[in-house]
Coordinates of C-alpha atoms and ligand atoms in Angstrom, one line a residue:
M1 CA 47.9 -140.7 131.8
S2 CA 48.5 -143.6 134.2
S3 CA 52.3 -145.2 135.2
A4 CA 51.7 -148.1 132.9
E5 CA 50.1 -146.3 130.1
R6 CA 53.1 -145.1 127.0
C7 CA 52.3 -142.2 124.7
V8 CA 53.5 -141.6 121.5
R9 CA 53.3 -138.3 119.6
V10 CA 52.6 -138.0 116.1
S11 CA 54.0 -134.1 115.4
L12 CA 52.0 -132.7 112.5
A13 CA 51.4 -129.1 113.4
E14 CA 47.6 -128.9 114.0
R15 CA 46.9 -132.4 113.0
S16 CA 49.3 -133.9 115.8
Y17 CA 47.5 -136.5 118.0
D18 CA 49.0 -139.1 120.8
I19 CA 49.4 -143.0 120.8
L20 CA 48.2 -144.5 123.7
I21 CA 49.3 -148.0 124.5
E22 CA 48.4 -149.8 127.6
A23 CA 47.0 -152.9 128.4
G24 CA 43.2 -152.4 129.4
L25 CA 42.4 -149.7 127.8
L26 CA 39.7 -150.7 125.4
R27 CA 37.2 -150.6 128.8
E28 CA 38.6 -146.2 129.1
V29 CA 37.9 -145.4 125.1
G30 CA 34.9 -143.4 126.0
A31 CA 36.8 -141.2 128.8
R32 CA 39.5 -140.9 126.8
L33 CA 37.3 -138.9 124.1
R34 CA 36.1 -136.9 126.4
E35 CA 39.6 -136.0 127.7
L36 CA 40.3 -134.9 123.8
G37 CA 37.0 -132.8 123.8
L38 CA 35.2 -134.7 121.4
A39 CA 31.7 -134.5 121.2
G40 CA 28.2 -135.3 119.3
K41 CA 27.5 -139.0 118.5
V42 CA 30.1 -141.5 118.1
A43 CA 29.6 -144.4 115.4
V44 CA 31.8 -147.5 115.6
V45 CA 32.9 -149.3 112.2
T46 CA 33.5 -153.0 113.0
N47 CA 33.4 -156.7 111.5
P48 CA 31.6 -159.5 112.9
V49 CA 34.7 -161.2 114.6
V50 CA 35.7 -158.2 116.2
A51 CA 32.2 -157.0 117.7
K52 CA 31.6 -159.6 119.0
L53 CA 34.9 -159.5 121.5
Y54 CA 35.3 -156.5 121.4
A55 CA 32.3 -154.2 121.1
P56 CA 30.5 -154.4 124.2
A57 CA 33.6 -153.0 126.3
V58 CA 34.1 -150.3 123.8
L59 CA 30.2 -149.4 123.8
R60 CA 29.8 -149.6 127.2
S61 CA 32.4 -147.5 128.1
L62 CA 31.2 -144.9 124.8
K63 CA 28.0 -144.6 127.1
A64 CA 29.0 -144.3 130.4
A65 CA 31.1 -141.4 129.1
G66 CA 27.6 -140.0 127.6
Y67 CA 28.0 -140.9 124.3
Q68 CA 25.1 -141.5 121.9
T69 CA 26.0 -144.5 120.0
R70 CA 25.7 -146.3 116.7
M71 CA 27.4 -149.5 115.6
I72 CA 28.2 -150.2 111.6
V73 CA 29.0 -153.7 110.8
V74 CA 31.3 -154.3 107.5
P75 CA 31.9 -158.2 106.4
E76 CA 35.2 -159.7 107.2
G77 CA 38.2 -159.3 105.5
E78 CA 39.8 -157.2 102.5
R79 CA 36.5 -157.8 100.8
A80 CA 34.8 -154.9 103.2
K81 CA 37.7 -152.5 101.7
S82 CA 35.6 -151.0 98.6
L83 CA 33.3 -148.4 97.7
R84 CA 30.3 -150.0 98.3
W85 CA 31.3 -150.6 101.9
V86 CA 32.3 -146.8 102.0
S87 CA 28.8 -145.9 100.5
A88 CA 27.1 -148.1 103.0
I89 CA 28.9 -146.5 105.7
L90 CA 27.9 -143.1 104.5
D91 CA 24.4 -143.9 104.2
E92 CA 24.3 -144.9 107.9
L93 CA 25.6 -141.7 109.2
V94 CA 23.8 -139.9 107.3
R95 CA 20.6 -142.0 108.5
A96 CA 21.6 -141.6 111.8
R97 CA 22.3 -137.8 111.7
F98 CA 25.3 -137.6 112.4
E99 CA 27.3 -134.4 111.5
R100 CA 30.6 -131.9 111.6
G101 CA 31.5 -133.0 114.8
S102 CA 30.0 -136.5 115.0
V103 CA 33.1 -139.2 115.5
L104 CA 33.9 -142.1 113.4
L105 CA 35.9 -144.9 115.6
A106 CA 37.5 -147.7 113.7
L107 CA 37.5 -150.8 116.1
G108 CA 39.4 -153.6 114.4
G109 CA 42.3 -154.4 111.6
G110 CA 43.9 -152.7 109.4
V111 CA 40.9 -153.7 106.8
V112 CA 38.1 -151.7 109.4
G113 CA 41.0 -148.9 109.9
D114 CA 41.4 -147.7 106.1
L115 CA 37.9 -148.4 105.4
A116 CA 36.9 -145.9 108.5
G117 CA 39.1 -143.7 107.9
F118 CA 38.3 -143.0 104.6
A119 CA 35.0 -142.8 104.9
A120 CA 35.7 -139.9 107.8
S121 CA 37.6 -138.6 105.5
I122 CA 35.0 -137.5 103.1
F123 CA 31.8 -137.7 105.4
V124 CA 31.1 -134.0 105.0
R125 CA 34.3 -133.2 103.7
G126 CA 36.0 -134.8 107.0
I127 CA 34.8 -135.6 110.4
P128 CA 37.0 -136.7 113.4
F129 CA 38.2 -140.4 113.5
V130 CA 40.0 -142.3 116.2
Q131 CA 41.4 -145.6 115.7
V132 CA 41.3 -148.6 117.8
P133 CA 43.6 -151.1 116.1
T134 CA 43.4 -154.6 117.5
T135 CA 45.7 -156.7 115.3
L136 CA 49.5 -156.5 115.5
V137 CA 49.6 -154.7 111.8
S138 CA 47.0 -152.5 112.3
Q139 CA 48.6 -151.2 116.1
V140 CA 52.4 -151.4 114.9
D141 CA 51.6 -149.5 111.4
S142 CA 48.0 -149.0 109.4
S143 CA 46.4 -146.7 112.6
V144 CA 49.5 -144.3 112.6
G145 CA 50.0 -141.8 109.6
G146 CA 46.8 -141.1 108.4
K147 CA 46.7 -143.5 105.0
T148 CA 43.0 -144.4 104.5
G149 CA 41.1 -145.9 101.7
V150 CA 39.8 -148.8 99.8
N151 CA 40.9 -150.8 96.6
H152 CA 39.8 -150.6 93.2
P153 CA 39.1 -154.1 91.1
L154 CA 42.1 -153.6 89.4
G155 CA 45.0 -152.7 92.5
K156 CA 44.6 -152.7 96.2
N157 CA 44.6 -149.5 97.9
L158 CA 43.9 -147.0 94.8
I159 CA 41.6 -145.0 96.1
G160 CA 41.9 -143.3 99.2
A161 CA 43.0 -140.2 101.2
F162 CA 45.7 -139.0 104.0
H163 CA 43.2 -138.4 107.0
Q164 CA 45.0 -138.2 110.2
P165 CA 43.0 -139.8 113.3
R166 CA 42.5 -137.7 116.8
L167 CA 43.9 -140.5 118.7
V168 CA 45.0 -144.0 118.5
L169 CA 44.0 -146.4 121.4
I170 CA 46.4 -149.3 121.2
D171 CA 45.5 -152.3 124.0
P172 CA 47.4 -155.0 123.1
D173 CA 45.8 -157.3 125.3
T174 CA 43.2 -157.8 122.0
L175 CA 46.1 -159.6 120.6
G176 CA 45.5 -162.5 122.7
T177 CA 42.4 -163.5 120.7
L178 CA 44.7 -162.8 117.4
P179 CA 45.2 -165.9 115.3
A180 CA 48.5 -167.0 115.2
R181 CA 49.4 -166.5 111.6
E182 CA 48.0 -162.9 112.2
R183 CA 50.1 -161.9 115.0
V184 CA 53.3 -163.6 113.8
A185 CA 52.6 -161.8 110.5
G186 CA 52.8 -158.2 112.3
L187 CA 56.0 -159.3 113.5
A188 CA 57.6 -158.4 110.0
E189 CA 56.8 -155.0 110.2
V190 CA 58.2 -155.0 113.9
I191 CA 61.3 -156.3 112.7
K192 CA 61.3 -153.8 109.4
Y193 CA 61.5 -150.8 112.0
G194 CA 64.5 -152.8 113.1
M195 CA 65.9 -152.7 110.0
I196 CA 65.5 -149.3 108.7
E197 CA 65.9 -147.6 111.7
D198 CA 67.1 -148.9 115.1
E199 CA 69.9 -151.6 115.3
K200 CA 69.3 -151.5 119.1
F201 CA 65.7 -152.3 118.9
F202 CA 67.0 -155.2 116.3
A203 CA 69.1 -156.8 118.8
Y204 CA 66.1 -156.2 121.4
L205 CA 64.2 -158.4 119.2
E206 CA 66.5 -161.2 118.5
R207 CA 66.8 -161.4 122.1
R208 CA 63.1 -161.5 123.1
M209 CA 61.4 -162.9 120.0
A210 CA 60.7 -165.9 122.0
D211 CA 59.0 -163.5 124.7
L212 CA 56.6 -162.1 121.8
L213 CA 55.5 -165.2 120.6
K214 CA 54.3 -166.2 124.0
L215 CA 53.1 -162.5 123.8
E216 CA 54.5 -161.5 127.1
S217 CA 53.3 -158.5 128.2
D218 CA 56.9 -156.0 128.5
A219 CA 57.9 -157.3 125.3
V220 CA 55.1 -156.6 123.5
I221 CA 54.3 -153.3 124.8
H222 CA 58.2 -152.1 124.1
A223 CA 57.8 -153.7 120.5
I224 CA 54.3 -151.6 120.3
T225 CA 55.4 -148.6 121.4
R226 CA 59.0 -148.8 119.9
S227 CA 57.6 -149.6 116.5
C228 CA 55.2 -146.6 116.8
E229 CA 57.8 -144.4 118.0
I230 CA 59.6 -144.8 114.3
K231 CA 56.6 -144.9 112.5
A232 CA 55.5 -141.5 114.1
S233 CA 59.0 -139.6 113.8
V234 CA 59.3 -140.5 109.7
V235 CA 55.6 -139.8 109.5
A236 CA 56.3 -136.2 111.2
E237 CA 59.0 -135.8 108.6
D238 CA 57.3 -136.7 105.5
E239 CA 53.4 -136.7 106.0
R240 CA 52.9 -137.6 102.3
E241 CA 55.3 -139.7 101.3
S242 CA 57.7 -137.5 99.0
D243 CA 60.3 -138.9 100.0
R244 CA 61.8 -140.1 103.8
R245 CA 58.0 -142.3 104.2
R246 CA 59.2 -144.2 101.1
V247 CA 61.5 -146.2 104.0
L248 CA 58.6 -147.6 105.3
N249 CA 58.3 -149.7 102.5
Y250 CA 61.1 -152.2 103.0
G251 CA 60.8 -155.5 101.7
H252 CA 57.2 -154.4 100.0
T253 CA 58.5 -153.8 96.6
V254 CA 59.1 -158.0 96.0
G255 CA 56.7 -158.2 99.0
H256 CA 53.8 -156.6 96.6
A257 CA 54.5 -158.0 94.0
L258 CA 54.2 -161.5 95.7
E259 CA 50.8 -160.7 97.3
S260 CA 49.4 -159.2 93.9
L261 CA 51.2 -162.5 91.8
G262 CA 49.1 -164.8 94.3
R263 CA 46.0 -163.0 93.9
Y264 CA 46.1 -161.5 97.7
R265 CA 44.9 -165.4 98.8
T266 CA 48.5 -167.3 99.3
L267 CA 50.4 -164.9 101.7
I268 CA 49.4 -162.5 103.7
H269 CA 50.8 -158.9 103.5
G270 CA 53.5 -159.5 107.2
E271 CA 54.2 -163.0 105.2
A272 CA 55.1 -161.3 101.7
V273 CA 56.9 -158.2 103.3
A274 CA 58.9 -161.0 105.3
I275 CA 60.1 -162.7 102.2
G276 CA 60.6 -159.3 100.6
M277 CA 62.8 -158.0 103.2
V278 CA 64.7 -161.3 103.3
Q279 CA 65.4 -161.0 99.0
E280 CA 66.1 -157.0 99.2
A281 CA 68.6 -157.7 102.1
G282 CA 70.1 -160.4 100.0
L283 CA 69.7 -158.4 96.3
A284 CA 71.8 -155.5 98.7
G285 CA 74.3 -158.2 99.6
E286 CA 74.9 -159.1 95.8
L287 CA 75.1 -155.7 95.0
G288 CA 77.7 -155.1 97.9
L289 CA 75.8 -152.2 99.7
C290 CA 75.8 -154.4 102.7
P291 CA 77.5 -157.0 104.3
P292 CA 76.7 -160.3 104.4
E293 CA 76.2 -160.5 108.2
V294 CA 73.6 -158.5 107.9
V295 CA 71.8 -160.6 105.4
I296 CA 72.2 -163.5 107.4
R297 CA 71.1 -161.7 110.5
Q298 CA 67.8 -160.6 109.3
R299 CA 67.1 -163.8 108.1
E300 CA 67.7 -165.5 111.0
L301 CA 65.2 -163.4 113.1
V302 CA 62.7 -163.8 110.1
R303 CA 62.6 -167.5 110.9
Q304 CA 62.6 -167.1 114.4
A305 CA 59.7 -165.3 114.2
G306 CA 58.4 -168.4 112.0
L307 CA 57.7 -166.3 109.4
P308 CA 58.9 -167.6 105.5
D309 CA 61.8 -166.4 104.0
R310 CA 61.8 -168.0 100.9
L311 CA 60.2 -166.8 97.5
P312 CA 57.3 -169.0 96.7
P313 CA 57.3 -170.7 93.1
V314 CA 57.0 -167.8 90.5
R315 CA 58.9 -167.1 87.2
F316 CA 61.1 -164.4 86.8
T317 CA 59.6 -162.4 84.1
E318 CA 56.1 -162.0 86.2
L319 CA 58.1 -161.3 89.3
W320 CA 59.9 -158.4 87.3
N321 CA 57.0 -157.2 85.6
T322 CA 54.9 -156.9 88.2
M323 CA 57.5 -155.3 90.7
Q324 CA 57.4 -152.1 88.3
H325 CA 53.7 -151.2 89.4
D326 CA 55.7 -150.7 92.6
K327 CA 54.8 -146.7 93.7
K328 CA 58.6 -146.4 93.4
V329 CA 59.3 -146.6 89.6
A330 CA 60.3 -143.2 88.8
Q331 CA 61.3 -142.7 84.8
G332 CA 61.2 -145.9 84.1
R333 CA 63.5 -147.1 86.6
L334 CA 62.4 -149.1 89.8
Y335 CA 63.6 -148.1 92.7
C336 CA 63.9 -149.9 95.9
V337 CA 64.7 -149.6 100.3
L338 CA 67.9 -151.6 100.4
P339 CA 69.7 -151.9 103.7
E340 CA 73.2 -150.6 104.2
R341 CA 73.1 -151.9 107.6
I342 CA 71.0 -153.0 110.3
G343 CA 69.5 -150.0 111.0
R344 CA 70.1 -148.0 107.8
V345 CA 68.6 -147.7 104.7
V346 CA 69.1 -146.6 101.2
I347 CA 66.9 -146.2 98.4
A348 CA 68.8 -147.2 95.1
P349 CA 67.8 -148.3 91.4
L350 CA 67.6 -152.5 90.8
E351 CA 68.8 -153.4 87.3
R352 CA 67.0 -156.6 85.9
A353 CA 70.3 -158.3 85.2
T354 CA 70.7 -158.0 88.9
V355 CA 67.8 -159.2 89.9
K356 CA 67.7 -161.8 87.7
Q357 CA 71.1 -162.9 88.7
W358 CA 70.1 -163.2 92.3
F359 CA 66.2 -164.9 90.9
A360 CA 68.6 -167.7 89.8
Q361 CA 70.5 -168.3 92.4
Q362 CA 67.5 -168.2 94.8
G363 CA 66.2 -171.0 92.2
R364 CA 69.4 -173.3 92.8
Q365 CA 69.2 -172.6 96.4
G366 CA 65.4 -174.1 96.8
G367 CA 63.5 -170.7 96.1
G368 CA 61.1 -171.6 93.4
T369 CA 61.8 -170.1 89.9
G370 CA 59.5 -172.4 87.6
R371 CA 56.0 -172.5 88.5
R372 CA 53.1 -169.9 89.2
A373 CA 52.7 -167.9 92.1
G374 CA 50.4 -169.3 94.5
A375 CA 51.0 -172.7 93.7
A376 CA 53.1 -173.5 97.2
L377 CA 51.4 -171.6 100.0
P378 CA 47.9 -172.5 101.8
R379 CA 45.2 -170.3 100.7
R380 CA 44.6 -167.6 104.0
G381 CA 41.5 -169.2 106.3
Ligands
NAD1 P1 42.8 -157.6 108.9 O1 42.2 -156.3 109.5 O2 42.2 -158.3 107.4 O3 42.9 -158.7 110.5 C1 42.9 -160.1 110.3 C2 42.2 -160.9 110.5 O4 42.5 -160.8 112.1 C3 40.4 -160.6 110.2 O5 40.1 -161.6 109.7 C4 39.8 -159.9 111.4 O6 38.8 -160.1 111.6 C5 40.8 -160.5 112.8 N1 40.9 -159.5 113.8 C6 40.7 -158.3 114.1 N2 41.1 -158.5 115.2 C7 41.3 -159.1 116.0 C8 41.3 -159.8 117.6 N3 42.1 -158.8 118.0 N4 41.2 -161.3 118.2 C9 40.9 -162.2 116.9 N5 40.6 -161.8 115.4 C10 40.9 -160.5 115.0 O7 44.2 -157.5 108.8 P2 45.2 -156.7 109.0 O8 46.6 -157.3 108.9 O9 45.3 -155.9 110.4 O10 45.7 -155.6 107.9 C11 45.3 -155.5 106.6 C12 44.9 -154.4 106.2 O11 45.6 -153.6 106.9 C13 45.5 -154.5 104.3 O12 44.1 -154.3 103.8 C14 46.4 -153.6 104.2 O13 46.5 -153.0 102.7 C15 46.2 -152.3 105.2 N6 47.2 -151.7 105.5 C16 47.4 -150.4 105.6 C17 48.3 -149.4 106.1 C18 48.3 -148.1 106.1 O14 49.2 -147.2 106.6 N7 46.9 -147.7 106.1 C19 49.4 -150.4 106.3 C20 49.8 -151.7 106.5 C21 48.6 -152.4 106.2
LIG2 N1 52.8 -148.8 105.6 C1 53.4 -147.4 104.9 C2 53.0 -146.1 105.4 O1 52.1 -146.0 106.2 O2 53.9 -145.3 104.8

C-alpha cells in the first residue's frame, strides 16, 4: 500500500475484503488482483462510455500482470440491468471457457456493478468478482456491501443476490469525466452517511462542500473514504439487511416513491434521495422526533450541493400508495428511517394522517400537490 492509499476493510469473516482508494489506481488493477492471489481469466464488464474512457488503461494493466482478458460491453444506462443482459454475459463466459477460478471485473457505475455482480453470483454457482466503480454513487455506495441484481419489468432491483466482491478499487480521478449532474447526485448519498452516523463528517461536508463540487482531491478522498467506512461498518453488522442495514435507506422511502412515480426518467436516484431526506427530516420535525435545527441544516447542505429539495408535483394519494411498496412495510404499517439529530436516526412508523398534513404544508410552501409526478423536471439525458 502506498502512503497516499486509503484502505477500508469490510469485515465479513471469510467474505471480508478491502476497499482501496487512491488516485491513479486504475493503472494498477492487474497488480492488485495478483496481490490478492486471483488467477485465471478476467472478464471486464463495462459500457461504451466507460470503455472508451477507461478500459484501455485497465486492460493494459491486467495484461501486464499476465492475465488473459475478455471485454464484455453492455448498453449504457438502466436498461442494461435486465435478465437479457445477464444472459448475454453468461453466454460470453461460457463461450470463452471461463471456470470457477475466473474473475469478473465490473468497470463502471452502479448499473454495471449490479449487473456484473449478479452474473458473477450465478455463473458456475459463483465466481470471484471485483468492483472498479467510476461514478460517485458507485464509489460511496453500490460497489460496497454485496447487493447485486437486475430489474424486473414490474419493479426495480427485484431479481438479485448478495454476492460480496473480493476487492473494490476506487480511483477518484475517474470522477473528472463524470457529468456534473451525476457527480452532484452522488453527493446525496455522502450527505446521507453524515446524517445517519457521523455529525463530525456532516460538519466537514458543510465546510468543504464547495471544494467537493470543484473535485478538490483531499476533500473528495476524505468524503469517499468516510462514506465507505460508514457503509462497511453497517454492512459488517448486518450483511443481509435484517435490521441495522435498514438505516442506509434514509431518504429512500420518499425517494424511491418519487423515482417510481417519475418512471425513473425525471429524477436520478441521488436527486430523489436528496428530496426524500429533506421530506423525511421534515416529517421527523413534525413528529417532534428532531429539533428544527436538524431540518434546517440538512436542507441547507442539500441546497449547497446543488441538489433538489422540494417535492415535485405529485398527488398525495399517489405518493402514499407508492410508498406502501417500500421494503420497510411490516404488518401493513410503513416504517421509515427518521433523524433524531444529525448523526443519529431511528426507524419509526409513519401514519397516513401525519404524512398528509406535512404534504399539504409543503404545497402551501411551494412544493407540488396537484399535478402528476414528472411534469416539472427534465428527463434524464
Ligand atoms: P450509472 O451506472 O447509470 O452511471 C451513470 C452514468 O455515468 C452512465 O451514463 C455511465 O455511462 C456514466 N459514467 C460512469 N462512469 C463515468 C465516468 N467516470 N465518466 C463519465 N461517465 C461515466 O449510475 P450510478 O448512479 O452509478 O448507479 C445507479 C445504479 O446503481 C442504479 O441501478 C441503482 O439501483 C444502483 N445502486 C445499487 C446499490 C447497491 O447497493 N447495489 C446502491 C445504490 C445504487
Ligand atoms: N444502498 C443500500 C444498501 O446497500 O443497503
